[in-house]
Coordinates of C-alpha atoms and ligand atoms in Angstrom, one line a residue:
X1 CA 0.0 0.0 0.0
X2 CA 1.3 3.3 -0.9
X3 CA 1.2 5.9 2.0
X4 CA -0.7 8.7 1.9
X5 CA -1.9 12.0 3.6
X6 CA -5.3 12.1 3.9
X7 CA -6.9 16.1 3.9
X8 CA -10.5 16.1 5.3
X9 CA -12.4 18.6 3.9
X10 CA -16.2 20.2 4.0
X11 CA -15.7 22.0 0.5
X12 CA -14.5 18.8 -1.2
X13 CA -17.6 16.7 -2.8
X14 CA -15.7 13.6 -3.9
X15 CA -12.5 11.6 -3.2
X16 CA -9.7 13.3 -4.7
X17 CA -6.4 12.1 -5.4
X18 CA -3.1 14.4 -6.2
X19 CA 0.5 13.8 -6.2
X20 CA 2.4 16.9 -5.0
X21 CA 5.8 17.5 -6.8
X22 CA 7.6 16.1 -3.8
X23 CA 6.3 12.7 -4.9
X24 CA 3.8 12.8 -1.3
X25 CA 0.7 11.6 -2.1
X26 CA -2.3 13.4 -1.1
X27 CA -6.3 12.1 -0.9
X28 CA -8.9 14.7 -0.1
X29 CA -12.1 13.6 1.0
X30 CA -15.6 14.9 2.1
X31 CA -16.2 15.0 6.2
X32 CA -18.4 12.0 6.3
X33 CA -16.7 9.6 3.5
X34 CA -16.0 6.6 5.6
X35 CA -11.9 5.4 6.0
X36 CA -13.3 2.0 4.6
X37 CA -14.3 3.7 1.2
X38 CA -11.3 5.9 1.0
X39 CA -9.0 2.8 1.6
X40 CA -10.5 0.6 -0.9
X41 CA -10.4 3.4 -3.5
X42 CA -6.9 4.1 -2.9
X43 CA -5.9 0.5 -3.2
X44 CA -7.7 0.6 -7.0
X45 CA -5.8 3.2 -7.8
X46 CA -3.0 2.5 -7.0
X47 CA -1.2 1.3 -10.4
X48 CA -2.2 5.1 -11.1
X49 CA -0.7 6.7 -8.0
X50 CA 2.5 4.5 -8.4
X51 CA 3.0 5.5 -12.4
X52 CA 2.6 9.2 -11.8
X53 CA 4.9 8.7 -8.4
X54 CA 7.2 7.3 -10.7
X55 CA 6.9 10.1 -13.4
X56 CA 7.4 12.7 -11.1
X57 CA 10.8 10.8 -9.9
X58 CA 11.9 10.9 -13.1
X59 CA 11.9 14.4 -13.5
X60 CA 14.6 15.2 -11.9
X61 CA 16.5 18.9 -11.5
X62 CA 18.7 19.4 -14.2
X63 CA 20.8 22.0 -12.5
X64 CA 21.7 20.2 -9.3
X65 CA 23.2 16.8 -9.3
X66 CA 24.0 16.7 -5.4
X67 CA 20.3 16.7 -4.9
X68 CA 19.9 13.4 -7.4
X69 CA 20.5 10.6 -4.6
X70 CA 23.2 8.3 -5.7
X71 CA 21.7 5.1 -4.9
X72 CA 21.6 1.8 -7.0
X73 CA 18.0 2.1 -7.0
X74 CA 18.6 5.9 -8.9
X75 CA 20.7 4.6 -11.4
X76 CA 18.3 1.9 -12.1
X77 CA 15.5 4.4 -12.5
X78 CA 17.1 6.4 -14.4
X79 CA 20.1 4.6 -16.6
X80 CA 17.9 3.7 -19.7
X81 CA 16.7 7.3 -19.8
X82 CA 20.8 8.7 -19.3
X83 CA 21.7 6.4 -22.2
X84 CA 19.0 7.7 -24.4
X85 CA 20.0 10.8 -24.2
X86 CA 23.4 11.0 -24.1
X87 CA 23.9 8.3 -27.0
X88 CA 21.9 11.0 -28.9
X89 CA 24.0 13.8 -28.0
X90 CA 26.8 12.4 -28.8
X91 CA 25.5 11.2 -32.1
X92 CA 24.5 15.2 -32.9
X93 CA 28.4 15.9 -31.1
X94 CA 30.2 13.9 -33.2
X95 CA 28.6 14.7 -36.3
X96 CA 31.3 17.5 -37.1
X97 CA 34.0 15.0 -36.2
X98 CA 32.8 11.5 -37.6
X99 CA 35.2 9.7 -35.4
X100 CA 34.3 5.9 -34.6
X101 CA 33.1 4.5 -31.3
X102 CA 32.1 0.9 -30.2
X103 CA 29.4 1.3 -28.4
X104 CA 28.1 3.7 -25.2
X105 CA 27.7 2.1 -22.0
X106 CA 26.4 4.8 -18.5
X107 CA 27.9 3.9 -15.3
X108 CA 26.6 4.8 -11.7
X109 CA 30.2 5.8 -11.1
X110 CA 31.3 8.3 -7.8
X111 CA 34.4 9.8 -8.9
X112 CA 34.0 10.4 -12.8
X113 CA 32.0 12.2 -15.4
X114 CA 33.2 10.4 -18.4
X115 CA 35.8 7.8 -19.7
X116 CA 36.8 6.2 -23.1
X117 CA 38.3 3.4 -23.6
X118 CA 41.5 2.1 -26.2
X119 CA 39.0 0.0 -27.8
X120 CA 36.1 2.8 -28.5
X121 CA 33.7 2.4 -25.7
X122 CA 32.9 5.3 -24.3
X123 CA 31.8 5.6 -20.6
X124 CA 29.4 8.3 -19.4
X125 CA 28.3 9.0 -15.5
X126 CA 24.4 8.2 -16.0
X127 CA 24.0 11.7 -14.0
X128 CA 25.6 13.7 -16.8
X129 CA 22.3 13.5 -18.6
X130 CA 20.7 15.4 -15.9
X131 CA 23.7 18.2 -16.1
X132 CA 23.9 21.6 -17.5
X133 CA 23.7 21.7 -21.0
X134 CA 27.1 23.0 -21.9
X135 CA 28.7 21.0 -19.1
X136 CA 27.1 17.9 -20.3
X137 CA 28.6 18.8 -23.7
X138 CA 32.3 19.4 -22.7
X139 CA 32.2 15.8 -21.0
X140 CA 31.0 14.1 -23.9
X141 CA 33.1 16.3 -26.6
X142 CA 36.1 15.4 -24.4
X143 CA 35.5 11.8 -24.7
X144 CA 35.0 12.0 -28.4
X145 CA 38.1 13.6 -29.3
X146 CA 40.2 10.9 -27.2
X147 CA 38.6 8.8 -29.9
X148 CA 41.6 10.6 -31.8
X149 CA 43.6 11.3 -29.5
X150 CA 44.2 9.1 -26.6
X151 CA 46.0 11.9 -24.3
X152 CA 45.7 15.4 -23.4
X153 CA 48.1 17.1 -25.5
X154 CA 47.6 20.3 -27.1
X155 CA 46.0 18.6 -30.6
X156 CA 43.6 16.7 -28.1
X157 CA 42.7 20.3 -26.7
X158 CA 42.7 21.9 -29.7
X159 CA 39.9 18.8 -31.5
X160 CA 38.1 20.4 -28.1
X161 CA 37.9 23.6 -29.0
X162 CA 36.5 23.0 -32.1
X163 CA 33.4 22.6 -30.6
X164 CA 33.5 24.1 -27.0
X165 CA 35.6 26.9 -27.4
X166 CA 35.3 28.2 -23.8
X167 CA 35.9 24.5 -22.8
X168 CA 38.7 25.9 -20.4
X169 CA 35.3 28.0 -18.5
X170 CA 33.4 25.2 -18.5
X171 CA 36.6 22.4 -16.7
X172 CA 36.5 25.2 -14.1
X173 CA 32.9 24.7 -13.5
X174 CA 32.9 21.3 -13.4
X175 CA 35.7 21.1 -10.7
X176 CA 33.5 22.9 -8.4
X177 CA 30.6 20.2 -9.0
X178 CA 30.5 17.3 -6.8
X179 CA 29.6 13.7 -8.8
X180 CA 26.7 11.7 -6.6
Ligands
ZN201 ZN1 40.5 13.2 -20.8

């Protein structure tokens, strides 16, 4: 059974359900509905009150990643989600570069925002999807061009800048951002 708050109320004339953007679920009800009622109809709607608990989850803020919890039951709410939308940014990233990459795999990782590997898979932090835009960007430009070149020597920086040219702003930012 989901727990709720129940509201009591003399100006409500039926049974009322609402999620709050907290995720707490709320029932209103008139004065004289009976708790028998009110139970039974929160227990048939509750594949309702558990999808829209679930939606609300979801949408995370996108500005403040110490407020996403960094749980295995986070990641597994949100990992097919990450890897939607990061595979498709870096699809749209890497059009100007057409390098070649294996495959894209997001990790539930506490120390690092990205990673690519020698043989083309590229690893993303599943909460980089929930970033800032142009922070979100760097990350996955950065692991692109290591595609290329496998250091962090000036022609790395340089493939960088290409496509974030205030990249060096942006490293700054993300040293003061704390992953999980
Ligand atoms: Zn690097």
């Amino acid at each position: 059974m989901i727990p709720y708050t129940l509201r009591r109320s003399t100006r409500t004339r039926t049974v009322r359900i609402t999620i709050r953007r907290t995720g707490e679920v709320v029932v209103s009800a008139p004065v004289g509905v009976p708790q028998i009622f009110i139970t039974a109809y929160v227990a048939r709607m509750q594949k309702w009150i558990a999808s829209k608990v679930a939606l609300i989850e979801k949408r995370l803020p996108r500005d403040k990643v110490s407020a996403v919890p960094s749980g295995r039951r986070d990641f597994m709410l949100h990992k097919e989600e990450a890897l939607r939308i990061l595979s498709e940014r870096t699809k749209e990233l890497n059009q100007s570069y057409q390098f070649s990459y294996t495959k894209i795999v997001v990790r539930n990782q506490k120390t690092r925002w990205g990673s690519c590997s020698r043989h083309g898979v590229i690893n993303f932090n599943y909460r980089l999807a929930s970033m800032p835009d142009e922070v979100r960007d760097y990350v996955i430009v950065h692991e692109l061009c290591h595609l290329k070149q496998f250091n962090h020597s000036k022609n790395f920086w340089d493939l960088v800048r290409q496509t974030v040219p205030d990249y060096k702003e942006i490293k700054k930012k993300l040293k003061g951002l704390t992953v999980g």
